[in-house]
Short mmCIF file of C-alpha atoms in Angstrom, two decimals:
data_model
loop_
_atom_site.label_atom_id
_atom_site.label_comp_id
_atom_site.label_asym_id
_atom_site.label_seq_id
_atom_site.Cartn_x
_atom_site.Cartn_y
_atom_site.Cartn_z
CA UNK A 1 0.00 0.00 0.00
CA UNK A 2 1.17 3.51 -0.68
CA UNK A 3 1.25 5.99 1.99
CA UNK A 4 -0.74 8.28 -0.17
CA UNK A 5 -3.58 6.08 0.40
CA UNK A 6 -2.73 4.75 3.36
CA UNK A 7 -5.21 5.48 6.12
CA UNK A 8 -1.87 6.11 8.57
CA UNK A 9 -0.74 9.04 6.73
CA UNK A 10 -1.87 11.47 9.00
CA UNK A 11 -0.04 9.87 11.93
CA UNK A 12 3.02 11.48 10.00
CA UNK A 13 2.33 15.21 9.92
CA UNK A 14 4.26 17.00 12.72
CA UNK A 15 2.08 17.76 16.36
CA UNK A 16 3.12 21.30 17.51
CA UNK A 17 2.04 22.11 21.10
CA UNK A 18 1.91 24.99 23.21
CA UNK A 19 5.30 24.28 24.83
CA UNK A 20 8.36 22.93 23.58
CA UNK A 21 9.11 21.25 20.01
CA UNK A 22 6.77 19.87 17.56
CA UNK A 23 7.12 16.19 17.00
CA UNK A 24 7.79 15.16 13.49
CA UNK A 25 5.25 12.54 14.13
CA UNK A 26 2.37 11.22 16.07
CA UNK A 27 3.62 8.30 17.72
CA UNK A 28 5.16 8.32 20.88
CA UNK A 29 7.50 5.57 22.56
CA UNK A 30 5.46 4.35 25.83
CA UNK A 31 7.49 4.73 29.30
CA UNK A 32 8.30 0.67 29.04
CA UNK A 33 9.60 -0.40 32.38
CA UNK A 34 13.04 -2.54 31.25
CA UNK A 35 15.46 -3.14 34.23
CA UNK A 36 18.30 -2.11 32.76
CA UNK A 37 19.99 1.00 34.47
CA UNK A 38 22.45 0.58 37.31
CA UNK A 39 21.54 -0.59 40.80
CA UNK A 40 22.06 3.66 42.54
CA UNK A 41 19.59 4.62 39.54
CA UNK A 42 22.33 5.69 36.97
CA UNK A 43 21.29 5.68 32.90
CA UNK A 44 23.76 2.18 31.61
CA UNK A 45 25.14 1.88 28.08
CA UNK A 46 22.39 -0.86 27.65
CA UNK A 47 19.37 1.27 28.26
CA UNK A 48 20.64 4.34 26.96
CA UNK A 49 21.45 2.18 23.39
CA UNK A 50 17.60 0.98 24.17
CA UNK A 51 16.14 4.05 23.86
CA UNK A 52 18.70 5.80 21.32
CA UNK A 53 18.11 2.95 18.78
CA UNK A 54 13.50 3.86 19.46
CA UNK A 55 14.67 7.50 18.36
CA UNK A 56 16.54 6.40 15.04
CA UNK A 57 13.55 4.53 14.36
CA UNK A 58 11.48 7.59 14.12
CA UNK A 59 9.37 7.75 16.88
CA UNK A 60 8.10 11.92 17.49
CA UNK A 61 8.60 11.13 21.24
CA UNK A 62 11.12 8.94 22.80
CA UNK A 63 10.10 8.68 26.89
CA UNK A 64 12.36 6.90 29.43
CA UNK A 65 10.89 4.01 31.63
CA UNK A 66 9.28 5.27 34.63
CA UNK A 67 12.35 6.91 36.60
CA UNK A 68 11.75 7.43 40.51
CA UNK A 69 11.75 10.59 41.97
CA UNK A 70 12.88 9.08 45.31
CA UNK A 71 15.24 6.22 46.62
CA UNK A 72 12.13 5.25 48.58
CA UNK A 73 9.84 5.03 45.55
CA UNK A 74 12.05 2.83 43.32
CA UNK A 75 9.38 0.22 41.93
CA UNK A 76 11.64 -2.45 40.54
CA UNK A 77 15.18 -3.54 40.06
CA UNK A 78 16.74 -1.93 37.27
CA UNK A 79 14.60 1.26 37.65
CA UNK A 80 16.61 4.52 36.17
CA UNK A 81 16.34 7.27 38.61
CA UNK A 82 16.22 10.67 38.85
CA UNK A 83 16.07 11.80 42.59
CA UNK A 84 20.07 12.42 42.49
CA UNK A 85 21.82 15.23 40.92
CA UNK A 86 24.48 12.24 40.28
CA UNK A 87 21.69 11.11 37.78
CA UNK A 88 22.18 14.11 35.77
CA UNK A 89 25.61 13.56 33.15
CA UNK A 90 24.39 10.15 32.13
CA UNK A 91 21.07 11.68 31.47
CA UNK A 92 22.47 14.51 29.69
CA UNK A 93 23.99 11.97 27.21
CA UNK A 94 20.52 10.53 26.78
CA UNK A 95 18.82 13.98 25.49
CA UNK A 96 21.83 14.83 23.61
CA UNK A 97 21.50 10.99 21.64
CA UNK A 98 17.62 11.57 21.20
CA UNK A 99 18.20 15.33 19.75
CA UNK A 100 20.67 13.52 17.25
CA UNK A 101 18.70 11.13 16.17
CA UNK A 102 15.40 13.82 15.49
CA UNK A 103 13.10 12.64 18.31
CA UNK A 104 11.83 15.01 21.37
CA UNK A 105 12.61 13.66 24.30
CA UNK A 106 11.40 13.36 28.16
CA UNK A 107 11.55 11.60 31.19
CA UNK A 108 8.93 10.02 33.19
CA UNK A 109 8.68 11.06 36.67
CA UNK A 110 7.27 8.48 39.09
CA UNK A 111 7.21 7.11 42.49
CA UNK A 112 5.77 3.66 43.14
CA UNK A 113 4.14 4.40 46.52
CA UNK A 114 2.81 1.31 48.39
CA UNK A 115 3.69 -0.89 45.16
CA UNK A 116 7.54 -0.42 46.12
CA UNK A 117 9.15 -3.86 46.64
CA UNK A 118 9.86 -4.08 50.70
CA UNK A 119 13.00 -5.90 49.53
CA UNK A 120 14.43 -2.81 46.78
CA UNK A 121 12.93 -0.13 49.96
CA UNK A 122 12.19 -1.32 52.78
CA UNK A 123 9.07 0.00 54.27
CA UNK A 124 6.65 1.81 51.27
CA UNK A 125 4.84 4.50 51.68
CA UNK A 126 1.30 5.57 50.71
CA UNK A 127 -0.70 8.31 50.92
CA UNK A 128 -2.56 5.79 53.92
CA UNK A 129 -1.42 2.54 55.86
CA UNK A 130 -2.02 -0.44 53.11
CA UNK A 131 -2.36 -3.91 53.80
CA UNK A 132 0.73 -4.79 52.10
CA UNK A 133 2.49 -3.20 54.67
CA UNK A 134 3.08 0.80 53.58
CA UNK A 135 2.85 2.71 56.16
CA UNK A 136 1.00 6.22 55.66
CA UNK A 137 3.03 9.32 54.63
CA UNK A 138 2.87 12.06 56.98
CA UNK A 139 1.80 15.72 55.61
CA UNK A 140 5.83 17.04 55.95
CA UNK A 141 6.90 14.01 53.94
CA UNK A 142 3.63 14.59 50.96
CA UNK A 143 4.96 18.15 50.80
CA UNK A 144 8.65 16.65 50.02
CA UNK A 145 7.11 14.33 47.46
CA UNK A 146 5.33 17.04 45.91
CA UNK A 147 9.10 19.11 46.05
CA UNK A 148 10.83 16.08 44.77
CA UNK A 149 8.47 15.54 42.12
CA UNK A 150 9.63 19.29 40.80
CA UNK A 151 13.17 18.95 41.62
CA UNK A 152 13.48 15.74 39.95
CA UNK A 153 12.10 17.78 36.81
CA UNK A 154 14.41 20.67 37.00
CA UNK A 155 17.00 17.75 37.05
CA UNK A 156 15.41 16.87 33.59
CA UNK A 157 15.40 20.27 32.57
CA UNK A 158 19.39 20.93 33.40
CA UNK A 159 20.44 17.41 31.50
CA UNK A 160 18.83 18.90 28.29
CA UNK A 161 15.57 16.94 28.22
CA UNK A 162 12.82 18.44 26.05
CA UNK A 163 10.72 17.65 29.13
CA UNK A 164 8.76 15.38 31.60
CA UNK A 165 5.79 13.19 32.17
CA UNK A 166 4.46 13.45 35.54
CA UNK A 167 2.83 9.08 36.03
CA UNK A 168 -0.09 9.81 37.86
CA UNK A 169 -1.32 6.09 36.49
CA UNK A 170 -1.31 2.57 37.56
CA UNK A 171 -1.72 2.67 41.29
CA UNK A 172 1.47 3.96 41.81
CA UNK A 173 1.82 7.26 44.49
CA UNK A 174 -0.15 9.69 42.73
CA UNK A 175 -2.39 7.40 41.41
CA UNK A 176 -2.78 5.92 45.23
CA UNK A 177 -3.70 10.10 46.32
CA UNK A 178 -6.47 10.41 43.43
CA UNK A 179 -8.21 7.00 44.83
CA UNK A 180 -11.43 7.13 46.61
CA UNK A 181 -10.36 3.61 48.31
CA UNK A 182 -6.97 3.83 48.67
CA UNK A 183 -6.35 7.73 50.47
CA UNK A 184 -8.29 7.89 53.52
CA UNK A 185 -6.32 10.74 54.97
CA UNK A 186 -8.65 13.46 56.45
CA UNK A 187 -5.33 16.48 55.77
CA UNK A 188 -5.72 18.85 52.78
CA UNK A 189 -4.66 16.02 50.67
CA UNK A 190 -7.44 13.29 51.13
CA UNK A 191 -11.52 13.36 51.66
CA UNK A 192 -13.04 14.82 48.86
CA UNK A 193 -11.84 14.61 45.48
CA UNK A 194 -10.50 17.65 44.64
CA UNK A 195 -8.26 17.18 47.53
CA UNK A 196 -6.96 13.54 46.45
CA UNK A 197 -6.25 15.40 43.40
CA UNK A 198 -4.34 18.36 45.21
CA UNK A 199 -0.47 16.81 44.92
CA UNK A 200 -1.25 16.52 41.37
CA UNK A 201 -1.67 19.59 40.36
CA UNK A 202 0.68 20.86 43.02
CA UNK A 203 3.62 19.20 40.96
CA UNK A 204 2.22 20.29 37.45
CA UNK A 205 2.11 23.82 38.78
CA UNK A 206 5.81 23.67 40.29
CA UNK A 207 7.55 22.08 37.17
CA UNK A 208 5.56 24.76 34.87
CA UNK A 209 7.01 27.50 37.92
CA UNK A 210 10.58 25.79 38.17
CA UNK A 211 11.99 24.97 34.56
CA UNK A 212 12.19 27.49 31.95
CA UNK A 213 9.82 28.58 29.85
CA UNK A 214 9.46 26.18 26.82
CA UNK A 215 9.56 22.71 28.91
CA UNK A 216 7.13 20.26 27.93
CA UNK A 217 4.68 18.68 30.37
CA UNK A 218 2.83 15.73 30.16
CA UNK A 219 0.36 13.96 32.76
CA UNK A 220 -0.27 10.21 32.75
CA UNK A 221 -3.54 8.82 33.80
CA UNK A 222 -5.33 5.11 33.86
CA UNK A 223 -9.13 5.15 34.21
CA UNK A 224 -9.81 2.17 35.54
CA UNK A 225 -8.07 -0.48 38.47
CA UNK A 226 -5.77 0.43 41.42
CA UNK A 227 -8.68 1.73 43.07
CA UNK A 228 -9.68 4.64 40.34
CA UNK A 229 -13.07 5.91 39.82
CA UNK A 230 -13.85 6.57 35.91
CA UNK A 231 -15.80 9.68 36.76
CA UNK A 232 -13.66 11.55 38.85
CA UNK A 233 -10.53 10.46 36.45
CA UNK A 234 -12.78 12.31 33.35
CA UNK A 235 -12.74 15.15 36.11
CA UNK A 236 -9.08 15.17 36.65
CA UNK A 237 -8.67 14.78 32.94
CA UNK A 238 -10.98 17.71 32.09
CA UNK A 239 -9.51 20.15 34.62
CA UNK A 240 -5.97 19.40 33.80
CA UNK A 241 -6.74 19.96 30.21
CA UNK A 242 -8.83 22.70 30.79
CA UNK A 243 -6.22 24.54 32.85
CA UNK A 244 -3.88 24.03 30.34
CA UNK A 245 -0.91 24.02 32.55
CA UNK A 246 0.01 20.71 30.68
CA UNK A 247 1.26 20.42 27.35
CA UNK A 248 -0.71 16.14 27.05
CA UNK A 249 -2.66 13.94 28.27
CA UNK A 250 -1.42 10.28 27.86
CA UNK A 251 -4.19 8.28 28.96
CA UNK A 252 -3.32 4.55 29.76
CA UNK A 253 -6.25 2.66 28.62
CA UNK A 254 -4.78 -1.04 28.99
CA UNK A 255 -7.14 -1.40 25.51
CA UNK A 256 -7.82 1.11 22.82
CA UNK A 257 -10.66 -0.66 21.97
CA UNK A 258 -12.11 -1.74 25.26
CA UNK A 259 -15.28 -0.30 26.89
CA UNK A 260 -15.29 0.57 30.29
CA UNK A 261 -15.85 -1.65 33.42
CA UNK A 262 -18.18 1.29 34.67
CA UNK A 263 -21.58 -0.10 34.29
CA UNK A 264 -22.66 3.10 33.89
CA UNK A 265 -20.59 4.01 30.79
CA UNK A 266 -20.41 1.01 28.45
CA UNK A 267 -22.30 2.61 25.94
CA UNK A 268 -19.02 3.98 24.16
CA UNK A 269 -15.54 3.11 24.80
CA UNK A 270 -12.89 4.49 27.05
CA UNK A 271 -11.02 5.93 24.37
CA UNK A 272 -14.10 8.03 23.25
CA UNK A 273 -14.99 9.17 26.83
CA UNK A 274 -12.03 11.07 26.88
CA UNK A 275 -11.07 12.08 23.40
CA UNK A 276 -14.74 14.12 23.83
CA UNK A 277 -13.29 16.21 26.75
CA UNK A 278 -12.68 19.84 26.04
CA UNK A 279 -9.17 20.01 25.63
CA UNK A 280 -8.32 23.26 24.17
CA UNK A 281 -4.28 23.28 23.25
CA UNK A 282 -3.72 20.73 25.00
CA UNK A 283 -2.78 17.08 23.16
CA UNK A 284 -4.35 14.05 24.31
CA UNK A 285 -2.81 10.88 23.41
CA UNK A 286 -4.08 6.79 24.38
CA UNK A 287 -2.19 4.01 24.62
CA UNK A 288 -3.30 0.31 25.09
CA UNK A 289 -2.64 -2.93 22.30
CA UNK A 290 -1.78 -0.77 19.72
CA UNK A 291 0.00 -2.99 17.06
CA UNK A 292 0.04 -1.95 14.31
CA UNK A 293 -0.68 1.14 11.55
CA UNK A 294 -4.27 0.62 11.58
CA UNK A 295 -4.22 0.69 15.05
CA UNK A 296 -2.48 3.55 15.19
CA UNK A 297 -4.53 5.68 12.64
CA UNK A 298 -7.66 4.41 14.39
CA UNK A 299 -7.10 6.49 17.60
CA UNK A 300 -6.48 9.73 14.99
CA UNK A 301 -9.84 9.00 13.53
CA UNK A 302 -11.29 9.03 16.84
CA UNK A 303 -10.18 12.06 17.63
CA UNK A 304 -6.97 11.71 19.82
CA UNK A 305 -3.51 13.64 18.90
CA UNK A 306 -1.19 10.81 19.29
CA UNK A 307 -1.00 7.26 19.62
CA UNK A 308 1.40 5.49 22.26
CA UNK A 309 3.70 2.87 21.64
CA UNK A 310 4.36 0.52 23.76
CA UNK A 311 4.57 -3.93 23.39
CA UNK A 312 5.14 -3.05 19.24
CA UNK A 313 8.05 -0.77 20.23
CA UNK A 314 9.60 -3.43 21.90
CA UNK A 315 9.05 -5.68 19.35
CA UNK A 316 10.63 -3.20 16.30
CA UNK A 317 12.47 -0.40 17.41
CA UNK A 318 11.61 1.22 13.85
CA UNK A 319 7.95 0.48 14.37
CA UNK A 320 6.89 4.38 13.17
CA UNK A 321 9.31 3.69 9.88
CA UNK A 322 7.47 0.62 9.14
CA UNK A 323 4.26 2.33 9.37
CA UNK A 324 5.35 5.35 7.27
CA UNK A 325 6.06 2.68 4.35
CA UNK A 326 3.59 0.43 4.93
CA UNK A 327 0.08 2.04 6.77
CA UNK A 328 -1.00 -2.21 6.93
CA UNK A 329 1.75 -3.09 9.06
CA UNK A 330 1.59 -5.11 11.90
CA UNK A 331 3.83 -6.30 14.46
CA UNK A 332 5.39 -9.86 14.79
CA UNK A 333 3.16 -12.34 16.19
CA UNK A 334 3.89 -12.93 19.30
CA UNK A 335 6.11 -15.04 21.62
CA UNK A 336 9.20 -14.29 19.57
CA UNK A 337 13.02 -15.62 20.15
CA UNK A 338 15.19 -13.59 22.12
CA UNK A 339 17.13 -13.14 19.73
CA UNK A 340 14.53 -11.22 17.70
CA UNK A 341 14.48 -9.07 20.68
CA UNK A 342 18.21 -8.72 21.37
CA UNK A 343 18.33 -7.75 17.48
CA UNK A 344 15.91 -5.06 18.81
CA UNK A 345 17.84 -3.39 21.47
CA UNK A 346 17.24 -5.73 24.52
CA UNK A 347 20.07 -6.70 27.40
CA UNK A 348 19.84 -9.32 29.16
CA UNK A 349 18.07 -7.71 32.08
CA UNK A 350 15.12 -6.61 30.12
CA UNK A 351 15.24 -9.79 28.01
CA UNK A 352 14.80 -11.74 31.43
CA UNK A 353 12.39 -9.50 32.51
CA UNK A 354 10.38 -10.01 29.30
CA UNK A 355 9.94 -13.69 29.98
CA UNK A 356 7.90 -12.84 32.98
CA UNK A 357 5.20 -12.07 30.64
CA UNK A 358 3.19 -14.51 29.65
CA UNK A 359 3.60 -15.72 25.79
CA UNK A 360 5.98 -13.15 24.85
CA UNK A 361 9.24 -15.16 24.28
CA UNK A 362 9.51 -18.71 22.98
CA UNK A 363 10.68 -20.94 25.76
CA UNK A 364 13.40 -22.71 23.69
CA UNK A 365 15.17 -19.28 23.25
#
């Protein structure tokens, strides 16, 4: 198929926002958790070639894994960090490899809250006590998380970073403050809902204050599980769009396709309950089983910005190139060997930690 006629064409015109650089595309590399930096946090050789080879496969955004904004909210071995200023030259060689090879770049800021592994930690925290054994943060240590969160972006900023995603998805910290279930505290930061949402907007107001003027912001947000509410996620979605203090939205929908598990709203599908939010400026991008150009174009046609990237970008680290010359492609059926995915960019770290997924690589590999 030509790309004249391709129904993916228009993921390839170039997505300007109100911050920062266009991208020369509409596809964006997911924040894919892949084990591979150094034990204190540091970018390695192995990730940073990860992530360099996504960007000379034409991606319009290249985003790091998930990178914790404290030692105490690491979330899994491996986990690249950014709560150090000794984070910062490794990084710096990052943004200056993404710049080369034409892709915008950022870093995903996150802390993993009660979901931090007791043995990587220690005791977690949570915005409450959890059964898993976090204990509760108290209201000096959610006002350093909220500082940390900023600082950790300024670090982003100085290492040359086009700019950050603040993971406010997935049950991890931020995620745990906008649950209904999950925060009981009765400070300004639990009760009702604007106050779960208060640390959010807290740290999108701070990075916008802190870094200079042109730095991109994203927000990450999952609708559903960990304790979320649909309708007060559409609320957090609508206000942060309508505030425009973000640049996107990345909404993690596990399932482009999927309708919600909200009784209540199954009548259309996730991805149209939020692509109909007033967004102004602002970009809103899904991501969820996209695999392929079709795929891709579909969330265009249903009236989202971007698409993100995330199990095919493992699987081709030129996914967006294959789609540019082919708008039919589709990814490799899955489980693959491993050494279709070392061909791709994988260590050995994220190679193992691939195998803990179920059906992704062949067991003889």
């Amino acid at each position: 198929m030509s790309l004249s006629s391709s129904p993916s064409s228009s993921l390839f015109e170039p997505l300007t926002f109100a911050h920062g650089p266009a991208w020369r595309n509409r596809l964006m590399l997911a924040p894919l958790t892949n084990q591979q930096s150094h034990p204190d946090g540091r970018l390695s050789d192995e990730e940073l070639r990860w992530l360099e080879m996504r960007g000379q496969g034409g991606f319009g955004m290249v985003m790091t894994a998930a990178a914790h904004v404290q030692a105490i909210g690491q979330g899994f071995p491996g986990q690249l960090g950014v709560f150090s200023d000794d984070h910062v030259p490794a990084l710096s060689r990052l943004a200056d490899a993404l710049r080369r090879g034409g892709a915008v770049s950022s870093i995903q800021l996150h802390h993993a809250g009660s979901r931090s592994p007791a043995a990587l930690v220690g005791t977690p925290v949570s915005p409450s006590a959890s059964d898993n054994g976090a204990r509760a943060l108290t209201l000096q240590e959610v006002e350093r998380l909220r500082d940390d969160f900023i600082a950790a972006a300024h670090r982003a900023d100085r290492a040359g970073f086009d700019g950050v995603e603040v993971h406010g998805a997935h049950g991890y910290v931020l995620a745990e403050f906008l649950s209904p279930t999950i925060n009981r505290r009765e400070d300004r930061y639990g009760g009702s809902a604007e106050n779960r949402a208060r640390i959010v907007f807290e740290v999108i107001e701070g990075i916008r204050a802190t870094c200079r003027p042109d730095f991109q912001i994203g927000l990450r947000l999952s609708p559903e599980r960990f304790g979320q509410d649909m309708g007060e996620i559409l609320a957090v979605a609508a206000r942060a769009m309508g505030e425009a203090r973000i640049d996107y939205l990345d909404m993690s929908l596990w399932d482009v396709f999927k309708h919600p598990e909200d009784e209540t709203r199954r009548e259309r599908t996730l991805l149209e309950w939020f692509a109909d939010l007033p967004r102004g400026k602002v970009r809103l991008g899904v991501a969820g089983k996209i695999m392929g150009g079709r795929d891709a174009a579909h969330v265009l046609e249903q009236g989202c910005d971007f698409a993100v990237i995330g199990r095919a970008a493992i699987l081709r680290h030129d996914f967006p190139e294959r789609v540019r010359q082919d708008g039919d492609y589709v990814s490799p059926a899955l489980p693959v060997t491993a050494r279709h995915l070392a061909d791709e960019g994988l260590s050995k770290p994220f190679l193992d930690y691939m195998r803990t997924w179920k059906g992704f690589v062949t067991e003889d590999a």
